[in-house]
Short mmCIF file of C-alpha atoms in Angstrom, two decimals:
data_model
loop_
_atom_site.label_atom_id
_atom_site.label_comp_id
_atom_site.label_asym_id
_atom_site.label_seq_id
_atom_site.Cartn_x
_atom_site.Cartn_y
_atom_site.Cartn_z
CA MET A 1 -15.35 -12.96 5.80
CA SER A 2 -12.13 -10.95 5.67
CA ALA A 3 -12.39 -7.68 3.75
CA ASN A 4 -10.90 -4.22 4.06
CA VAL A 5 -13.81 -1.78 4.09
CA LEU A 6 -13.70 2.02 3.98
CA ILE A 7 -16.76 3.97 5.14
CA ILE A 8 -17.00 7.58 3.94
CA ASP A 9 -19.89 9.20 5.80
CA ASP A 10 -20.19 12.31 7.98
CA ASP A 11 -22.60 10.54 10.33
CA ARG A 12 -20.13 9.46 13.00
CA GLY A 13 -22.77 7.52 14.90
CA LEU A 14 -23.62 5.44 11.84
CA CYS A 15 -19.93 4.88 11.12
CA GLU A 16 -19.37 3.59 14.65
CA LEU A 17 -22.33 1.22 14.40
CA LEU A 18 -21.20 -0.09 11.02
CA GLN A 19 -17.62 -0.47 12.21
CA GLU A 20 -18.73 -2.49 15.22
CA TYR A 21 -21.04 -4.69 13.17
CA LEU A 22 -18.71 -5.32 10.23
CA GLN A 23 -15.74 -5.94 12.51
CA SER A 24 -17.81 -8.57 14.33
CA GLU A 25 -18.21 -10.24 10.91
CA GLY A 26 -14.46 -10.33 10.34
CA CYS A 27 -13.96 -7.14 8.31
CA ASN A 28 -11.22 -4.58 8.80
CA VAL A 29 -13.10 -1.28 8.83
CA TYR A 30 -11.83 2.27 8.41
CA ALA A 31 -13.80 5.51 8.43
CA ALA A 32 -13.53 8.99 6.94
CA TYR A 33 -15.97 11.80 7.72
CA THR A 34 -15.42 14.28 4.88
CA GLY A 35 -15.14 13.97 1.11
CA PRO A 36 -11.49 15.06 0.85
CA GLU A 37 -10.41 12.79 3.71
CA GLY A 38 -12.24 9.83 2.20
CA LEU A 39 -10.87 10.43 -1.28
CA ASP A 40 -7.32 10.65 0.04
CA MET A 41 -7.70 7.36 1.91
CA ALA A 42 -9.32 5.67 -1.10
CA LEU A 43 -6.50 6.75 -3.41
CA THR A 44 -3.56 6.03 -1.11
CA ARG A 45 -4.67 2.74 0.46
CA GLU A 46 -6.08 -0.53 -0.85
CA PHE A 47 -9.65 -1.50 0.06
CA ASP A 48 -11.89 -4.33 -1.06
CA VAL A 49 -15.06 -2.23 -0.82
CA ILE A 50 -15.85 1.45 -0.19
CA LEU A 51 -19.17 2.53 1.35
CA LEU A 52 -19.73 6.07 0.08
CA ASP A 53 -22.43 8.46 1.30
CA VAL A 54 -23.84 10.94 -1.20
CA MET A 55 -24.24 13.90 1.17
CA LEU A 56 -20.74 14.75 2.40
CA PRO A 57 -19.18 18.03 3.59
CA GLN A 58 -16.61 19.83 1.41
CA LEU A 59 -16.77 17.28 -1.42
CA ASP A 60 -19.96 15.33 -2.06
CA GLY A 61 -20.10 11.62 -2.77
CA PHE A 62 -20.51 12.07 -6.52
CA GLU A 63 -17.39 14.24 -6.71
CA VAL A 64 -15.46 11.72 -4.64
CA LEU A 65 -16.60 8.87 -6.90
CA LYS A 66 -15.75 10.76 -10.08
CA ALA A 67 -12.25 11.59 -8.82
CA LEU A 68 -11.73 8.03 -7.61
CA ARG A 69 -12.83 6.48 -10.91
CA ALA A 70 -10.29 8.61 -12.77
CA LYS A 71 -7.55 6.64 -11.03
CA LYS A 72 -8.88 3.46 -9.40
CA MET A 73 -11.64 0.89 -9.82
CA THR A 74 -12.13 -0.09 -6.18
CA PRO A 75 -15.70 -1.42 -5.76
CA VAL A 76 -18.04 1.27 -4.39
CA ILE A 77 -21.45 0.90 -2.76
CA MET A 78 -23.30 4.22 -2.64
CA LEU A 79 -25.36 5.05 0.45
CA THR A 80 -28.35 6.99 -0.88
CA ALA A 81 -31.52 8.58 0.48
CA LYS A 82 -34.50 6.25 0.37
CA GLY A 83 -36.64 6.84 -2.70
CA ASP A 84 -34.11 9.14 -4.40
CA ASP A 85 -33.91 7.63 -7.89
CA PHE A 86 -31.70 10.45 -9.18
CA ASP A 87 -28.92 9.74 -6.68
CA ARG A 88 -29.00 6.02 -7.42
CA ILE A 89 -28.99 6.39 -11.20
CA PHE A 90 -26.38 9.16 -11.21
CA GLY A 91 -24.12 7.15 -8.92
CA LEU A 92 -24.33 4.12 -11.21
CA GLU A 93 -23.63 6.32 -14.24
CA LEU A 94 -20.47 7.58 -12.55
CA GLY A 95 -19.29 4.04 -11.92
CA ALA A 96 -20.68 2.90 -8.57
CA ASP A 97 -20.90 -0.88 -8.32
CA ASP A 98 -24.04 -0.93 -6.22
CA TYR A 99 -26.21 1.20 -3.96
CA ILE A 100 -28.25 0.77 -0.82
CA PRO A 101 -30.83 3.29 0.42
CA LYS A 102 -30.81 4.62 3.98
CA PRO A 103 -31.99 3.48 6.43
CA PHE A 104 -30.81 -0.04 5.66
CA ASN A 105 -30.59 -3.38 7.39
CA HIS A 106 -27.02 -4.14 8.41
CA ARG A 107 -27.39 -7.74 7.26
CA GLU A 108 -28.44 -6.57 3.79
CA LEU A 109 -25.38 -4.32 3.59
CA LEU A 110 -23.17 -7.23 4.63
CA ALA A 111 -24.78 -9.37 1.92
CA ARG A 112 -23.95 -6.70 -0.69
CA ILE A 113 -20.34 -6.56 0.50
CA LYS A 114 -20.06 -10.35 0.43
CA ALA A 115 -21.50 -10.48 -3.09
CA ILE A 116 -18.81 -8.11 -4.35
CA THR A 117 -15.93 -9.87 -2.60
CA ARG A 118 -17.18 -13.32 -3.68
CA ARG A 119 -17.43 -12.19 -7.29
CA ILE A 120 -13.88 -10.87 -7.30
CA ALA A 121 -12.51 -14.00 -5.58
CA HIS A 122 -14.38 -16.23 -8.05
CA LEU A 123 -12.95 -14.39 -11.03
CA LEU A 124 -9.42 -14.52 -9.67
CA ASN A 125 -9.66 -18.24 -8.91
CA ASN A 126 -11.41 -19.33 -12.11
CA SER A 127 -9.74 -17.37 -14.88
CA VAL A 128 -8.45 -20.42 -16.73
CA ALA A 129 -8.73 -19.13 -20.29
CA PRO A 130 -6.22 -16.37 -21.07
CA SER A 131 -8.66 -14.18 -22.99
CA PHE A 132 -11.84 -13.78 -25.02
CA LYS A 133 -11.62 -11.92 -28.32
CA TYR A 134 -14.48 -10.73 -30.54
CA GLN A 135 -13.85 -8.30 -33.39
CA ASP A 136 -11.79 -5.48 -31.82
CA LEU A 137 -12.86 -6.30 -28.25
CA GLU A 138 -10.66 -8.43 -25.99
CA LEU A 139 -11.09 -9.54 -22.38
CA ASP A 140 -8.05 -10.62 -20.39
CA LEU A 141 -9.42 -12.97 -17.74
CA ALA A 142 -6.26 -13.10 -15.68
CA SER A 143 -6.07 -9.33 -15.15
CA ARG A 144 -9.85 -8.74 -15.38
CA THR A 145 -9.38 -6.03 -17.99
CA ALA A 146 -10.93 -5.26 -21.37
CA SER A 147 -9.54 -3.45 -24.38
CA ILE A 148 -10.54 -2.25 -27.84
CA LYS A 149 -7.82 -2.43 -30.48
CA GLY A 150 -5.32 -2.62 -27.62
CA THR A 151 -6.70 0.46 -25.87
CA PRO A 152 -7.74 -0.34 -22.27
CA LEU A 153 -11.38 0.27 -21.34
CA PRO A 154 -11.81 1.89 -17.89
CA LEU A 155 -14.42 -0.59 -16.67
CA THR A 156 -15.35 -0.96 -13.02
CA GLY A 157 -15.35 -4.45 -11.57
CA THR A 158 -19.12 -4.68 -11.95
CA GLU A 159 -19.06 -3.39 -15.53
CA TYR A 160 -16.33 -5.86 -16.42
CA GLU A 161 -18.31 -8.76 -14.98
CA MET A 162 -21.48 -7.68 -16.83
CA LEU A 163 -19.51 -7.77 -20.08
CA HIS A 164 -17.87 -11.05 -19.13
CA GLN A 165 -21.22 -12.72 -18.45
CA LEU A 166 -22.63 -11.52 -21.78
CA ILE A 167 -19.58 -12.71 -23.70
CA LYS A 168 -19.72 -16.13 -22.01
CA SER A 169 -23.22 -16.49 -23.48
CA ALA A 170 -22.39 -14.88 -26.83
CA GLY A 171 -25.23 -15.32 -29.30
CA GLN A 172 -27.67 -16.29 -26.54
CA PRO A 173 -30.11 -14.05 -24.63
CA VAL A 174 -29.17 -13.22 -21.04
CA THR A 175 -31.98 -11.95 -18.84
CA LYS A 176 -31.67 -9.02 -16.48
CA GLN A 177 -32.64 -11.38 -13.69
CA THR A 178 -29.67 -13.60 -14.50
CA LEU A 179 -27.26 -10.66 -14.62
CA SER A 180 -28.57 -9.28 -11.33
CA HIS A 181 -28.24 -12.65 -9.60
CA THR A 182 -24.86 -13.56 -11.11
CA VAL A 183 -23.12 -10.19 -11.00
CA LEU A 184 -24.84 -8.22 -8.23
CA GLY A 185 -25.58 -11.23 -6.08
CA ARG A 186 -29.25 -10.46 -5.52
CA PRO A 187 -32.65 -10.95 -7.20
CA LEU A 188 -33.77 -8.22 -9.59
CA ALA A 189 -36.21 -5.99 -7.70
CA PRO A 190 -39.11 -4.17 -9.39
CA TYR A 191 -38.01 -0.82 -10.87
CA ASP A 192 -34.34 -1.63 -10.15
CA ARG A 193 -32.30 -0.19 -13.03
CA SER A 194 -28.88 -1.21 -11.76
CA VAL A 195 -28.30 -3.80 -14.50
CA ASP A 196 -29.45 -1.36 -17.20
CA MET A 197 -27.11 1.36 -15.96
CA HIS A 198 -24.08 -0.93 -15.75
CA VAL A 199 -24.67 -2.29 -19.27
CA SER A 200 -25.23 1.26 -20.53
CA ASN A 201 -21.87 2.29 -19.07
CA VAL A 202 -20.16 -0.63 -20.81
CA ARG A 203 -21.71 0.36 -24.13
CA LYS A 204 -20.66 3.99 -23.78
CA LYS A 205 -17.07 3.08 -23.00
CA ILE A 206 -16.90 0.66 -25.93
CA ALA A 207 -18.48 3.23 -28.27
CA GLN A 208 -15.69 5.69 -27.53
CA HIS A 209 -13.28 3.39 -29.36
CA SER A 210 -15.39 1.29 -31.75
CA SER A 211 -18.41 1.74 -34.02
CA HIS A 212 -19.20 -1.99 -33.87
CA THR A 213 -22.37 -2.98 -32.01
CA TYR A 214 -21.54 -5.71 -29.52
CA ILE A 215 -24.51 -5.65 -27.15
CA LYS A 216 -28.14 -5.62 -28.27
CA THR A 217 -31.08 -4.90 -25.96
CA LEU A 218 -33.85 -7.47 -25.92
CA ARG A 219 -36.80 -5.31 -25.02
CA GLY A 220 -38.40 -6.23 -21.74
CA SER A 221 -36.09 -9.17 -21.03
CA GLY A 222 -32.37 -8.57 -21.20
CA TYR A 223 -29.41 -8.43 -23.56
CA ILE A 224 -27.47 -10.46 -26.09
CA PHE A 225 -23.80 -10.23 -27.03
CA LEU A 226 -23.74 -10.37 -30.83
CA LYS A 227 -21.37 -12.86 -32.40
CA ALA A 228 -19.23 -11.73 -35.32
#
């Protein structure tokens, strides 16, 4: 696997271990040890995935993510404290693509990175239809962007793919398990709210520009994209 990965974490020992491991798997790995340094690198260089710790000196991970999302949609995996639901949920609300609690298995982290890079490569290689359009909502498959009445929606890569998967099955129920497997690249774990948070973010961003209800929750199972 060839991917440019940025690690933003003040734990230099962990960064060195991750660099060594990910480089052995074919990744190009860069590290930053403070929030401002990491944000500057994230904004001025191109990365396939950013690994972002929550607890950072000078500028915490949430502030870095918020500033990054104002300008770029580079995929971000948050590194959170084990058992800290607030950090995980808040990170997803701010636009993180995924999270992994510390301490974590290096192979699991690599699997998360591969899932993100595979998803992006698949979308780039299989965008044969120019666009999907429903009511005021349009998806441009070539550029992986969405818009309402011509106004671009600031969706992250994961949010875009959640919407894309729902639209592909318009009028049909899509389970959370399916979305987790297809978009996040992993089975849906008990109490995992990642899918819910990503879909919630999509709804909020659509609602800023349209009063039309596109996505309906199917209680206890999943979601359905409503046809016109």
